[in-house]
Amino acid sequence: MFTGLIEEIGKISSITAIAGGKRLKISASKILNDLKVDDSVAVNGICLTAINVDNTGFVCEAVGVTLTKTTLQNFFVNEEVNLERAVRLADRLGGHLVQGHVNGIGSIKNISKLGDNYFVEIIVPDELNKYLVEEGSIAVDGISLTIAKLENNVCGLSIVPHTWDNTIIKNKKTGSKVNIETD
């Protein structure tokens, strides 16, 4: 389980094909202070297991449905990714409970600047609409957000400057694909 509060922006150092999947090396620094083999890490909201950890980053693998149901299938070397370690029972729970089980892939419809904030509209797969409500929670690339507006299958999200500056949402453009986990 995660909180949807991104701890660090990491970078994909390498991608290697393995039988039925991919092995990723992800450069990081902040989350490494207590990360160990077998720990869960949300990478753009995808719960992955660290299989190797060193002082420059960690290695994880993805297979099967993870490749078909998430944006991981399109990850590339040097791409920035949102990183969050699994929550501990003694931690404060900001954000909301996020499982790291991505439900589908959304597409950025529009990004507009409103003062210091941003308003992001995402086209959500039709089969996920029944799980969305205005003022409900949603995770987008692992970021815990509140649905500000919901119209058919378009989800509107207000992004505060701190979230914009400290997550990869700032790198997205119209048409960008994002991982969606419904609450």
JSON list of C-alpha atoms in Angstrom, two decimals:
[
{"chain": "A", "resi": 1, "resn": "MET", "atom": "CA", "xyz": [0.00, 0.00, 0.00]},
{"chain": "A", "resi": 2, "resn": "PHE", "atom": "CA", "xyz": [1.04, 3.55, -0.76]},
{"chain": "A", "resi": 3, "resn": "THR", "atom": "CA", "xyz": [-0.25, 7.05, 0.00]},
{"chain": "A", "resi": 4, "resn": "GLY", "atom": "CA", "xyz": [0.04, 8.66, -3.42]},
{"chain": "A", "resi": 5, "resn": "LEU", "atom": "CA", "xyz": [2.47, 11.26, -2.05]},
{"chain": "A", "resi": 6, "resn": "ILE", "atom": "CA", "xyz": [5.45, 11.08, -4.38]},
{"chain": "A", "resi": 7, "resn": "GLU", "atom": "CA", "xyz": [8.77, 10.97, -2.54]},
{"chain": "A", "resi": 8, "resn": "GLU", "atom": "CA", "xyz": [11.14, 11.43, -5.45]},
{"chain": "A", "resi": 9, "resn": "ILE", "atom": "CA", "xyz": [11.43, 11.68, -9.20]},
{"chain": "A", "resi": 10, "resn": "GLY", "atom": "CA", "xyz": [13.72, 8.89, -10.40]},
{"chain": "A", "resi": 11, "resn": "LYS", "atom": "CA", "xyz": [15.08, 8.14, -13.84]},
{"chain": "A", "resi": 12, "resn": "ILE", "atom": "CA", "xyz": [15.11, 4.90, -15.80]},
{"chain": "A", "resi": 13, "resn": "SER", "atom": "CA", "xyz": [18.78, 3.97, -16.31]},
{"chain": "A", "resi": 14, "resn": "SER", "atom": "CA", "xyz": [18.27, 0.80, -18.33]},
{"chain": "A", "resi": 15, "resn": "ILE", "atom": "CA", "xyz": [15.61, -1.53, -19.68]},
{"chain": "A", "resi": 16, "resn": "THR", "atom": "CA", "xyz": [16.43, -5.15, -20.42]},
{"chain": "A", "resi": 17, "resn": "ALA", "atom": "CA", "xyz": [14.13, -7.72, -21.99]},
{"chain": "A", "resi": 18, "resn": "ILE", "atom": "CA", "xyz": [13.59, -10.84, -19.88]},
{"chain": "A", "resi": 19, "resn": "ALA", "atom": "CA", "xyz": [11.44, -13.90, -20.56]},
{"chain": "A", "resi": 20, "resn": "GLY", "atom": "CA", "xyz": [7.87, -12.53, -20.67]},
{"chain": "A", "resi": 21, "resn": "GLY", "atom": "CA", "xyz": [8.76, -9.07, -19.41]},
{"chain": "A", "resi": 22, "resn": "LYS", "atom": "CA", "xyz": [11.23, -6.29, -18.70]},
{"chain": "A", "resi": 23, "resn": "ARG", "atom": "CA", "xyz": [13.88, -5.59, -16.10]},
{"chain": "A", "resi": 24, "resn": "LEU", "atom": "CA", "xyz": [14.28, -1.92, -15.14]},
{"chain": "A", "resi": 25, "resn": "LYS", "atom": "CA", "xyz": [17.17, -0.19, -13.41]},
{"chain": "A", "resi": 26, "resn": "ILE", "atom": "CA", "xyz": [15.92, 3.04, -11.87]},
{"chain": "A", "resi": 27, "resn": "SER", "atom": "CA", "xyz": [18.26, 5.74, -10.59]},
{"chain": "A", "resi": 28, "resn": "ALA", "atom": "CA", "xyz": [17.17, 7.26, -7.30]},
{"chain": "A", "resi": 29, "resn": "SER", "atom": "CA", "xyz": [18.66, 8.77, -4.16]},
{"chain": "A", "resi": 30, "resn": "LYS", "atom": "CA", "xyz": [16.14, 9.82, -1.52]},
{"chain": "A", "resi": 31, "resn": "ILE", "atom": "CA", "xyz": [14.20, 6.54, -1.32]},
{"chain": "A", "resi": 32, "resn": "LEU", "atom": "CA", "xyz": [17.40, 4.48, -1.07]},
{"chain": "A", "resi": 33, "resn": "ASN", "atom": "CA", "xyz": [18.09, 5.36, 2.57]},
{"chain": "A", "resi": 34, "resn": "ASP", "atom": "CA", "xyz": [16.12, 2.33, 3.80]},
{"chain": "A", "resi": 35, "resn": "LEU", "atom": "CA", "xyz": [15.10, 0.49, 0.60]},
{"chain": "A", "resi": 36, "resn": "LYS", "atom": "CA", "xyz": [16.04, -3.16, 0.50]},
{"chain": "A", "resi": 37, "resn": "VAL", "atom": "CA", "xyz": [15.49, -6.21, -1.68]},
{"chain": "A", "resi": 38, "resn": "ASP", "atom": "CA", "xyz": [11.85, -7.42, -1.58]},
{"chain": "A", "resi": 39, "resn": "ASP", "atom": "CA", "xyz": [10.49, -3.95, -0.73]},
{"chain": "A", "resi": 40, "resn": "SER", "atom": "CA", "xyz": [7.62, -2.58, -2.81]},
{"chain": "A", "resi": 41, "resn": "VAL", "atom": "CA", "xyz": [8.10, 0.65, -4.73]},
{"chain": "A", "resi": 42, "resn": "ALA", "atom": "CA", "xyz": [5.40, 2.45, -6.70]},
{"chain": "A", "resi": 43, "resn": "VAL", "atom": "CA", "xyz": [6.88, 3.48, -10.05]},
{"chain": "A", "resi": 44, "resn": "ASN", "atom": "CA", "xyz": [4.37, 5.83, -11.71]},
{"chain": "A", "resi": 45, "resn": "GLY", "atom": "CA", "xyz": [1.79, 4.16, -9.49]},
{"chain": "A", "resi": 46, "resn": "ILE", "atom": "CA", "xyz": [2.77, 0.60, -10.47]},
{"chain": "A", "resi": 47, "resn": "CYS", "atom": "CA", "xyz": [3.65, -1.58, -7.48]},
{"chain": "A", "resi": 48, "resn": "LEU", "atom": "CA", "xyz": [6.97, -3.26, -8.29]},
{"chain": "A", "resi": 49, "resn": "THR", "atom": "CA", "xyz": [9.39, -5.25, -6.11]},
{"chain": "A", "resi": 50, "resn": "ALA", "atom": "CA", "xyz": [13.01, -4.22, -5.67]},
{"chain": "A", "resi": 51, "resn": "ILE", "atom": "CA", "xyz": [15.17, -7.21, -6.62]},
{"chain": "A", "resi": 52, "resn": "ASN", "atom": "CA", "xyz": [18.50, -5.41, -6.29]},
{"chain": "A", "resi": 53, "resn": "VAL", "atom": "CA", "xyz": [19.44, -2.18, -4.52]},
{"chain": "A", "resi": 54, "resn": "ASP", "atom": "CA", "xyz": [22.73, -0.28, -4.63]},
{"chain": "A", "resi": 55, "resn": "ASN", "atom": "CA", "xyz": [23.84, 3.27, -3.87]},
{"chain": "A", "resi": 56, "resn": "THR", "atom": "CA", "xyz": [22.67, 4.57, -7.28]},
{"chain": "A", "resi": 57, "resn": "GLY", "atom": "CA", "xyz": [19.21, 3.03, -7.54]},
{"chain": "A", "resi": 58, "resn": "PHE", "atom": "CA", "xyz": [17.28, -0.21, -7.67]},
{"chain": "A", "resi": 59, "resn": "VAL", "atom": "CA", "xyz": [16.26, -2.94, -10.09]},
{"chain": "A", "resi": 60, "resn": "CYS", "atom": "CA", "xyz": [12.75, -4.30, -10.55]},
{"chain": "A", "resi": 61, "resn": "GLU", "atom": "CA", "xyz": [10.97, -6.53, -13.05]},
{"chain": "A", "resi": 62, "resn": "ALA", "atom": "CA", "xyz": [7.56, -6.41, -14.70]},
{"chain": "A", "resi": 63, "resn": "VAL", "atom": "CA", "xyz": [5.76, -9.23, -16.47]},
{"chain": "A", "resi": 64, "resn": "GLY", "atom": "CA", "xyz": [2.35, -10.27, -17.74]},
{"chain": "A", "resi": 65, "resn": "VAL", "atom": "CA", "xyz": [-0.63, -8.02, -17.12]},
{"chain": "A", "resi": 66, "resn": "THR", "atom": "CA", "xyz": [1.60, -5.25, -15.70]},
{"chain": "A", "resi": 67, "resn": "LEU", "atom": "CA", "xyz": [2.96, -4.73, -19.20]},
{"chain": "A", "resi": 68, "resn": "THR", "atom": "CA", "xyz": [-0.42, -4.71, -20.92]},
{"chain": "A", "resi": 69, "resn": "LYS", "atom": "CA", "xyz": [-2.41, -2.74, -18.35]},
{"chain": "A", "resi": 70, "resn": "THR", "atom": "CA", "xyz": [0.06, 0.07, -17.58]},
{"chain": "A", "resi": 71, "resn": "THR", "atom": "CA", "xyz": [2.25, 2.63, -19.30]},
{"chain": "A", "resi": 72, "resn": "LEU", "atom": "CA", "xyz": [5.31, 0.58, -18.33]},
{"chain": "A", "resi": 73, "resn": "GLN", "atom": "CA", "xyz": [5.09, -1.02, -21.77]},
{"chain": "A", "resi": 74, "resn": "ASN", "atom": "CA", "xyz": [6.23, 2.36, -23.20]},
{"chain": "A", "resi": 75, "resn": "PHE", "atom": "CA", "xyz": [8.89, 3.33, -20.65]},
{"chain": "A", "resi": 76, "resn": "PHE", "atom": "CA", "xyz": [12.20, 4.43, -22.18]},
{"chain": "A", "resi": 77, "resn": "VAL", "atom": "CA", "xyz": [15.75, 4.99, -20.93]},
{"chain": "A", "resi": 78, "resn": "ASN", "atom": "CA", "xyz": [16.21, 8.42, -19.26]},
{"chain": "A", "resi": 79, "resn": "GLU", "atom": "CA", "xyz": [12.46, 8.80, -18.68]},
{"chain": "A", "resi": 80, "resn": "GLU", "atom": "CA", "xyz": [11.60, 10.39, -15.35]},
{"chain": "A", "resi": 81, "resn": "VAL", "atom": "CA", "xyz": [9.25, 8.41, -13.09]},
{"chain": "A", "resi": 82, "resn": "ASN", "atom": "CA", "xyz": [7.38, 9.09, -9.85]},
{"chain": "A", "resi": 83, "resn": "LEU", "atom": "CA", "xyz": [8.69, 6.99, -6.94]},
{"chain": "A", "resi": 84, "resn": "GLU", "atom": "CA", "xyz": [7.13, 6.16, -3.59]},
{"chain": "A", "resi": 85, "resn": "ARG", "atom": "CA", "xyz": [8.09, 3.52, -1.04]},
{"chain": "A", "resi": 86, "resn": "ALA", "atom": "CA", "xyz": [5.34, 1.44, 0.54]},
{"chain": "A", "resi": 87, "resn": "VAL", "atom": "CA", "xyz": [3.67, 3.00, 3.57]},
{"chain": "A", "resi": 88, "resn": "ARG", "atom": "CA", "xyz": [4.51, 1.68, 7.02]},
{"chain": "A", "resi": 89, "resn": "LEU", "atom": "CA", "xyz": [1.69, 1.22, 9.53]},
{"chain": "A", "resi": 90, "resn": "ALA", "atom": "CA", "xyz": [3.26, 3.84, 11.82]},
{"chain": "A", "resi": 91, "resn": "ASP", "atom": "CA", "xyz": [3.36, 6.52, 9.06]},
{"chain": "A", "resi": 92, "resn": "ARG", "atom": "CA", "xyz": [0.90, 9.36, 8.70]},
{"chain": "A", "resi": 93, "resn": "LEU", "atom": "CA", "xyz": [-1.51, 8.79, 5.86]},
{"chain": "A", "resi": 94, "resn": "GLY", "atom": "CA", "xyz": [-1.58, 11.87, 3.67]},
{"chain": "A", "resi": 95, "resn": "GLY", "atom": "CA", "xyz": [-3.06, 11.44, 0.20]},
{"chain": "A", "resi": 96, "resn": "HIS", "atom": "CA", "xyz": [-5.23, 8.32, 0.19]},
{"chain": "A", "resi": 97, "resn": "LEU", "atom": "CA", "xyz": [-4.68, 4.56, 0.27]},
{"chain": "A", "resi": 98, "resn": "VAL", "atom": "CA", "xyz": [-3.23, 3.55, -3.09]},
{"chain": "A", "resi": 99, "resn": "GLN", "atom": "CA", "xyz": [-2.68, -0.14, -3.86]},
{"chain": "A", "resi": 100, "resn": "GLY", "atom": "CA", "xyz": [-0.32, 0.21, -6.79]},
{"chain": "A", "resi": 101, "resn": "HIS", "atom": "CA", "xyz": [-2.67, -1.94, -8.87]},
{"chain": "A", "resi": 102, "resn": "VAL", "atom": "CA", "xyz": [-3.26, 0.18, -11.94]},
{"chain": "A", "resi": 103, "resn": "ASN", "atom": "CA", "xyz": [-6.79, -0.16, -13.32]},
{"chain": "A", "resi": 104, "resn": "GLY", "atom": "CA", "xyz": [-6.12, 1.27, -16.77]},
{"chain": "A", "resi": 105, "resn": "ILE", "atom": "CA", "xyz": [-4.44, 3.87, -18.93]},
{"chain": "A", "resi": 106, "resn": "GLY", "atom": "CA", "xyz": [-5.82, 7.38, -19.34]},
{"chain": "A", "resi": 107, "resn": "SER", "atom": "CA", "xyz": [-4.91, 10.06, -21.84]},
{"chain": "A", "resi": 108, "resn": "ILE", "atom": "CA", "xyz": [-4.31, 13.76, -21.13]},
{"chain": "A", "resi": 109, "resn": "LYS", "atom": "CA", "xyz": [-6.98, 15.75, -22.95]},
{"chain": "A", "resi": 110, "resn": "ASN", "atom": "CA", "xyz": [-5.98, 19.25, -21.86]},
{"chain": "A", "resi": 111, "resn": "ILE", "atom": "CA", "xyz": [-3.70, 21.11, -19.45]},
{"chain": "A", "resi": 112, "resn": "SER", "atom": "CA", "xyz": [-4.45, 24.71, -18.55]},
{"chain": "A", "resi": 113, "resn": "LYS", "atom": "CA", "xyz": [-2.78, 27.09, -16.12]},
{"chain": "A", "resi": 114, "resn": "LEU", "atom": "CA", "xyz": [-5.11, 28.79, -13.64]},
{"chain": "A", "resi": 115, "resn": "GLY", "atom": "CA", "xyz": [-3.08, 31.34, -11.67]},
{"chain": "A", "resi": 116, "resn": "ASP", "atom": "CA", "xyz": [-0.37, 29.34, -9.91]},
{"chain": "A", "resi": 117, "resn": "ASN", "atom": "CA", "xyz": [-2.34, 26.10, -10.27]},
{"chain": "A", "resi": 118, "resn": "TYR", "atom": "CA", "xyz": [-2.93, 23.79, -13.21]},
{"chain": "A", "resi": 119, "resn": "PHE", "atom": "CA", "xyz": [-6.12, 22.08, -14.33]},
{"chain": "A", "resi": 120, "resn": "VAL", "atom": "CA", "xyz": [-5.56, 18.74, -16.02]},
{"chain": "A", "resi": 121, "resn": "GLU", "atom": "CA", "xyz": [-8.30, 16.89, -17.89]},
{"chain": "A", "resi": 122, "resn": "ILE", "atom": "CA", "xyz": [-7.82, 13.17, -18.42]},
{"chain": "A", "resi": 123, "resn": "ILE", "atom": "CA", "xyz": [-9.85, 10.86, -20.63]},
{"chain": "A", "resi": 124, "resn": "VAL", "atom": "CA", "xyz": [-10.45, 7.78, -18.48]},
{"chain": "A", "resi": 125, "resn": "PRO", "atom": "CA", "xyz": [-11.32, 4.36, -19.97]},
{"chain": "A", "resi": 126, "resn": "ASP", "atom": "CA", "xyz": [-15.10, 3.91, -20.08]},
{"chain": "A", "resi": 127, "resn": "GLU", "atom": "CA", "xyz": [-15.01, 0.80, -17.87]},
{"chain": "A", "resi": 128, "resn": "LEU", "atom": "CA", "xyz": [-13.58, 2.86, -15.00]},
{"chain": "A", "resi": 129, "resn": "ASN", "atom": "CA", "xyz": [-16.27, 5.59, -15.01]},
{"chain": "A", "resi": 130, "resn": "LYS", "atom": "CA", "xyz": [-18.45, 3.76, -12.49]},
{"chain": "A", "resi": 131, "resn": "TYR", "atom": "CA", "xyz": [-15.65, 4.05, -9.91]},
{"chain": "A", "resi": 132, "resn": "LEU", "atom": "CA", "xyz": [-15.24, 7.83, -10.21]},
{"chain": "A", "resi": 133, "resn": "VAL", "atom": "CA", "xyz": [-17.08, 10.54, -8.27]},
{"chain": "A", "resi": 134, "resn": "GLU", "atom": "CA", "xyz": [-16.53, 14.28, -7.98]},
{"chain": "A", "resi": 135, "resn": "GLU", "atom": "CA", "xyz": [-14.46, 15.05, -4.88]},
{"chain": "A", "resi": 136, "resn": "GLY", "atom": "CA", "xyz": [-13.39, 11.40, -4.78]},
{"chain": "A", "resi": 137, "resn": "SER", "atom": "CA", "xyz": [-9.79, 10.24, -4.89]},
{"chain": "A", "resi": 138, "resn": "ILE", "atom": "CA", "xyz": [-7.87, 9.00, -7.91]},
{"chain": "A", "resi": 139, "resn": "ALA", "atom": "CA", "xyz": [-4.21, 8.12, -8.44]},
{"chain": "A", "resi": 140, "resn": "VAL", "atom": "CA", "xyz": [-2.64, 9.37, -11.68]},
{"chain": "A", "resi": 141, "resn": "ASP", "atom": "CA", "xyz": [0.87, 7.97, -12.25]},
{"chain": "A", "resi": 142, "resn": "GLY", "atom": "CA", "xyz": [0.82, 7.24, -8.53]},
{"chain": "A", "resi": 143, "resn": "ILE", "atom": "CA", "xyz": [-0.10, 10.80, -7.48]},
{"chain": "A", "resi": 144, "resn": "SER", "atom": "CA", "xyz": [-3.00, 11.04, -5.03]},
{"chain": "A", "resi": 145, "resn": "LEU", "atom": "CA", "xyz": [-5.43, 13.61, -6.45]},
{"chain": "A", "resi": 146, "resn": "THR", "atom": "CA", "xyz": [-9.00, 14.74, -5.85]},
{"chain": "A", "resi": 147, "resn": "ILE", "atom": "CA", "xyz": [-11.46, 14.75, -8.75]},
{"chain": "A", "resi": 148, "resn": "ALA", "atom": "CA", "xyz": [-12.54, 18.37, -9.17]},
{"chain": "A", "resi": 149, "resn": "LYS", "atom": "CA", "xyz": [-14.83, 17.84, -12.16]},
{"chain": "A", "resi": 150, "resn": "LEU", "atom": "CA", "xyz": [-16.29, 14.78, -13.84]},
{"chain": "A", "resi": 151, "resn": "GLU", "atom": "CA", "xyz": [-18.03, 14.93, -17.19]},
{"chain": "A", "resi": 152, "resn": "ASN", "atom": "CA", "xyz": [-18.73, 11.63, -18.97]},
{"chain": "A", "resi": 153, "resn": "ASN", "atom": "CA", "xyz": [-15.33, 9.94, -19.16]},
{"chain": "A", "resi": 154, "resn": "VAL", "atom": "CA", "xyz": [-13.28, 13.14, -18.67]},
{"chain": "A", "resi": 155, "resn": "CYS", "atom": "CA", "xyz": [-11.85, 13.63, -15.20]},
{"chain": "A", "resi": 156, "resn": "GLY", "atom": "CA", "xyz": [-10.75, 17.17, -14.21]},
{"chain": "A", "resi": 157, "resn": "LEU", "atom": "CA", "xyz": [-8.01, 17.58, -11.62]},
{"chain": "A", "resi": 158, "resn": "SER", "atom": "CA", "xyz": [-6.67, 20.71, -9.94]},
{"chain": "A", "resi": 159, "resn": "ILE", "atom": "CA", "xyz": [-2.92, 20.46, -9.44]},
{"chain": "A", "resi": 160, "resn": "VAL", "atom": "CA", "xyz": [-1.32, 22.70, -6.80]},
{"chain": "A", "resi": 161, "resn": "PRO", "atom": "CA", "xyz": [2.16, 24.16, -7.49]},
{"chain": "A", "resi": 162, "resn": "HIS", "atom": "CA", "xyz": [3.95, 21.81, -5.04]},
{"chain": "A", "resi": 163, "resn": "THR", "atom": "CA", "xyz": [2.53, 18.71, -6.75]},
{"chain": "A", "resi": 164, "resn": "TRP", "atom": "CA", "xyz": [3.26, 20.17, -10.19]},
{"chain": "A", "resi": 165, "resn": "ASP", "atom": "CA", "xyz": [6.87, 20.94, -9.30]},
{"chain": "A", "resi": 166, "resn": "ASN", "atom": "CA", "xyz": [7.63, 17.68, -7.46]},
{"chain": "A", "resi": 167, "resn": "THR", "atom": "CA", "xyz": [6.09, 15.05, -9.74]},
{"chain": "A", "resi": 168, "resn": "ILE", "atom": "CA", "xyz": [6.32, 14.11, -13.40]},
{"chain": "A", "resi": 169, "resn": "ILE", "atom": "CA", "xyz": [2.87, 15.59, -14.11]},
{"chain": "A", "resi": 170, "resn": "LYS", "atom": "CA", "xyz": [4.81, 18.71, -15.19]},
{"chain": "A", "resi": 171, "resn": "ASN", "atom": "CA", "xyz": [6.33, 16.67, -18.06]},
{"chain": "A", "resi": 172, "resn": "LYS", "atom": "CA", "xyz": [2.97, 15.65, -19.53]},
{"chain": "A", "resi": 173, "resn": "LYS", "atom": "CA", "xyz": [1.44, 17.09, -22.68]},
{"chain": "A", "resi": 174, "resn": "THR", "atom": "CA", "xyz": [-1.88, 16.71, -24.48]},
{"chain": "A", "resi": 175, "resn": "GLY", "atom": "CA", "xyz": [-2.08, 13.07, -25.57]},
{"chain": "A", "resi": 176, "resn": "SER", "atom": "CA", "xyz": [0.33, 11.75, -22.91]},
{"chain": "A", "resi": 177, "resn": "LYS", "atom": "CA", "xyz": [-0.67, 8.42, -21.41]},
{"chain": "A", "resi": 178, "resn": "VAL", "atom": "CA", "xyz": [-0.99, 8.06, -17.64]},
{"chain": "A", "resi": 179, "resn": "ASN", "atom": "CA", "xyz": [-1.64, 5.20, -15.23]},
{"chain": "A", "resi": 180, "resn": "ILE", "atom": "CA", "xyz": [-5.03, 5.39, -13.52]},
{"chain": "A", "resi": 181, "resn": "GLU", "atom": "CA", "xyz": [-5.95, 3.74, -10.23]},
{"chain": "A", "resi": 182, "resn": "THR", "atom": "CA", "xyz": [-9.47, 4.38, -9.02]},
{"chain": "A", "resi": 183, "resn": "ASP", "atom": "CA", "xyz": [-10.26, 4.68, -5.33]}
]
